[in-house]
PDB file of C-alpha atoms in Angstrom:
ATOM      1  CA  THR Q  22      -8.541  -2.809  -4.911  1.00 85.00           C
ATOM      2  CA  SER Q  23      -8.198  -0.488  -7.900  1.00 89.00           C
ATOM      3  CA  LEU Q  24      -7.098   3.130  -7.686  1.00 88.00           C
ATOM      4  CA  PRO Q  25      -6.452   5.720 -10.422  1.00 89.00           C
ATOM      5  CA  ARG Q  26      -2.836   5.847 -11.562  1.00 89.00           C
ATOM      6  CA  ALA Q  27      -2.966   9.659 -11.476  1.00 88.00           C
ATOM      7  CA  SER Q  28      -3.160   9.561  -7.657  1.00 87.00           C
ATOM      8  CA  LEU Q  29       0.171   7.724  -7.632  1.00 85.00           C
ATOM      9  CA  ARG Q  30       1.844  10.273  -9.914  1.00 82.00           C
ATOM     10  CA  GLU Q  31       0.538  13.226  -7.919  1.00 84.00           C
ATOM     11  CA  GLY Q  32       1.711  11.850  -4.562  1.00 83.00           C
ATOM     12  CA  GLN Q  33      -1.824  11.394  -3.261  1.00 87.00           C
ATOM     13  CA  SER Q  34      -1.543   7.688  -2.482  1.00 89.00           C
ATOM     14  CA  SER Q  35      -0.235   6.997   1.020  1.00 93.00           C
ATOM     15  CA  LEU Q  36       0.622   3.773   2.785  1.00 95.00           C
ATOM     16  CA  ILE Q  37      -2.046   4.405   5.411  1.00 95.00           C
ATOM     17  CA  ASP Q  38      -4.753   5.019   2.801  1.00 93.00           C
ATOM     18  CA  GLY Q  39      -3.701   1.877   0.917  1.00 94.00           C
ATOM     19  CA  VAL Q  40      -3.847  -0.314   4.007  1.00 96.00           C
ATOM     20  CA  VAL Q  41      -7.316   0.997   4.886  1.00 95.00           C
ATOM     21  CA  ALA Q  42      -8.599   0.824   1.277  1.00 94.00           C
ATOM     22  CA  THR Q  43      -7.614  -2.838   0.961  1.00 95.00           C
ATOM     23  CA  GLY Q  44      -9.254  -3.730   4.267  1.00 96.00           C
ATOM     24  CA  LEU Q  45      -6.090  -4.871   6.033  1.00 96.00           C
ATOM     25  CA  CYS Q  46      -6.921  -2.320   8.759  1.00 96.00           C
ATOM     26  CA  LYS Q  47     -10.332  -0.908   9.625  1.00 96.00           C
ATOM     27  CA  SER Q  48      -9.207   2.649  10.392  1.00 96.00           C
ATOM     28  CA  LYS Q  49      -6.341   5.045   9.828  1.00 95.00           C
ATOM     29  CA  GLY Q  50      -5.493   4.898  13.533  1.00 96.00           C
ATOM     30  CA  GLU Q  51      -5.239   1.120  13.409  1.00 96.00           C
ATOM     31  CA  ALA Q  52      -3.057   1.412  10.282  1.00 96.00           C
ATOM     32  CA  LYS Q  53      -0.710   3.868  12.019  1.00 95.00           C
ATOM     33  CA  ARG Q  54      -0.346   1.518  14.991  1.00 96.00           C
ATOM     34  CA  ALA Q  55       0.318  -1.457  12.690  1.00 96.00           C
ATOM     35  CA  ILE Q  56       3.022   0.488  10.825  1.00 96.00           C
ATOM     36  CA  ALA Q  57       4.636   1.565  14.113  1.00 95.00           C
ATOM     37  CA  ALA Q  58       4.577  -2.068  15.302  1.00 95.00           C
ATOM     38  CA  GLY Q  59       6.314  -3.191  12.100  1.00 95.00           C
ATOM     39  CA  SER Q  60       3.572  -5.516  10.892  1.00 96.00           C
ATOM     40  CA  ILE Q  61       2.973  -3.827   7.505  1.00 97.00           C
ATOM     41  CA  TYR Q  62       4.977  -4.888   4.458  1.00 97.00           C
ATOM     42  CA  VAL Q  63       5.109  -3.355   0.973  1.00 96.00           C
ATOM     43  CA  ASN Q  64       6.278  -5.821  -1.680  1.00 95.00           C
ATOM     44  CA  ASN Q  65       7.617  -8.039   1.152  1.00 94.00           C
ATOM     45  CA  ARG Q  66       9.686  -5.257   2.704  1.00 95.00           C
ATOM     46  CA  ARG Q  67       8.808  -4.097   6.205  1.00 96.00           C
ATOM     47  CA  GLU Q  68       7.670  -0.491   6.500  1.00 94.00           C
ATOM     48  CA  ALA Q  69       8.593   1.301   9.714  1.00 91.00           C
ATOM     49  CA  SER Q  70       7.143   4.732   8.900  1.00 92.00           C
ATOM     50  CA  GLU Q  71       4.255   6.366   7.088  1.00 92.00           C
ATOM     51  CA  ARG Q  72       5.024   7.394   3.521  1.00 93.00           C
ATOM     52  CA  GLN Q  73       3.622   8.090   0.077  1.00 93.00           C
ATOM     53  CA  PHE Q  74       3.696   5.479  -2.665  1.00 92.00           C
ATOM     54  CA  SER Q  75       5.622   6.242  -5.843  1.00 89.00           C
ATOM     55  CA  GLU Q  76       5.988   4.607  -9.247  1.00 89.00           C
ATOM     56  CA  LYS Q  77       9.138   2.886  -7.930  1.00 91.00           C
ATOM     57  CA  ASP Q  78       6.933   0.766  -5.638  1.00 91.00           C
ATOM     58  CA  LEU Q  79       4.997  -0.782  -8.517  1.00 93.00           C
ATOM     59  CA  VAL Q  80       5.370  -4.484  -9.269  1.00 93.00           C
ATOM     60  CA  ALA Q  81       4.425  -5.662 -12.766  1.00 86.00           C
ATOM     61  CA  GLU Q  82       3.947  -2.019 -13.848  1.00 88.00           C
ATOM     62  CA  ASN Q  83       0.586  -1.520 -12.140  1.00 92.00           C
ATOM     63  CA  ALA Q  84       0.332  -3.120  -8.687  1.00 95.00           C
ATOM     64  CA  ILE Q  85       1.645  -2.939  -5.128  1.00 95.00           C
ATOM     65  CA  VAL Q  86       1.487  -5.957  -2.821  1.00 96.00           C
ATOM     66  CA  LEU Q  87       0.586  -5.137   0.785  1.00 96.00           C
ATOM     67  CA  ARG Q  88       0.860  -7.568   3.670  1.00 97.00           C
ATOM     68  CA  MET Q  89      -0.069  -7.383   7.335  1.00 96.00           C
ATOM     69  CA  GLY Q  90       1.515 -10.036   9.510  1.00 94.00           C
ATOM     70  CA  LYS Q  91       2.301 -13.415   7.977  1.00 94.00           C
ATOM     71  CA  ARG Q  92      -0.827 -14.345   6.056  1.00 94.00           C
ATOM     72  CA  ASN Q  93      -2.924 -11.273   5.275  1.00 96.00           C
ATOM     73  CA  TYR Q  94      -2.167 -10.151   1.716  1.00 97.00           C
ATOM     74  CA  ALA Q  95      -3.816  -7.472  -0.421  1.00 96.00           C
ATOM     75  CA  LEU Q  96      -3.179  -6.062  -3.873  1.00 95.00           C
ATOM     76  CA  LEU Q  97      -3.419  -2.382  -4.783  1.00 94.00           C
ATOM     77  CA  ARG Q  98      -3.876  -2.061  -8.526  1.00 94.00           C
ATOM     78  CA  TYR Q  99      -3.344   1.277 -10.271  1.00 92.00           C
ATOM     79  CA  VAL Q 100      -5.298   1.681 -13.508  1.00 91.00           C
ATOM     80  CA  ASP Q 101      -5.142   4.349 -16.193  1.00 87.00           C
ATOM     81  CA  GLU Q 102      -8.359   6.296 -16.561  1.00 78.00           C
ATOM     82  CA  GLY Q 103      -9.631   7.257 -19.917  1.00 63.00           C
TER      83      GLY Q 103
END
């Protein structure tokens, strides 16, 4: 899934929105429950609370790896517009 890099810089890209955008969860409510249960990982690190993504989360300068459970992986790619 590709998102504009500007949304990352402006703090408009949240963990919940990323999980829903990639299709790992079908709704924001389901995403919140999955985060609370500890089944969401960002770059193979478990996330226990809702938060905003930052440039520090990027892997390979333009992507964030999301995982739900053991086998469900998704890639959030941030692209420059212009």
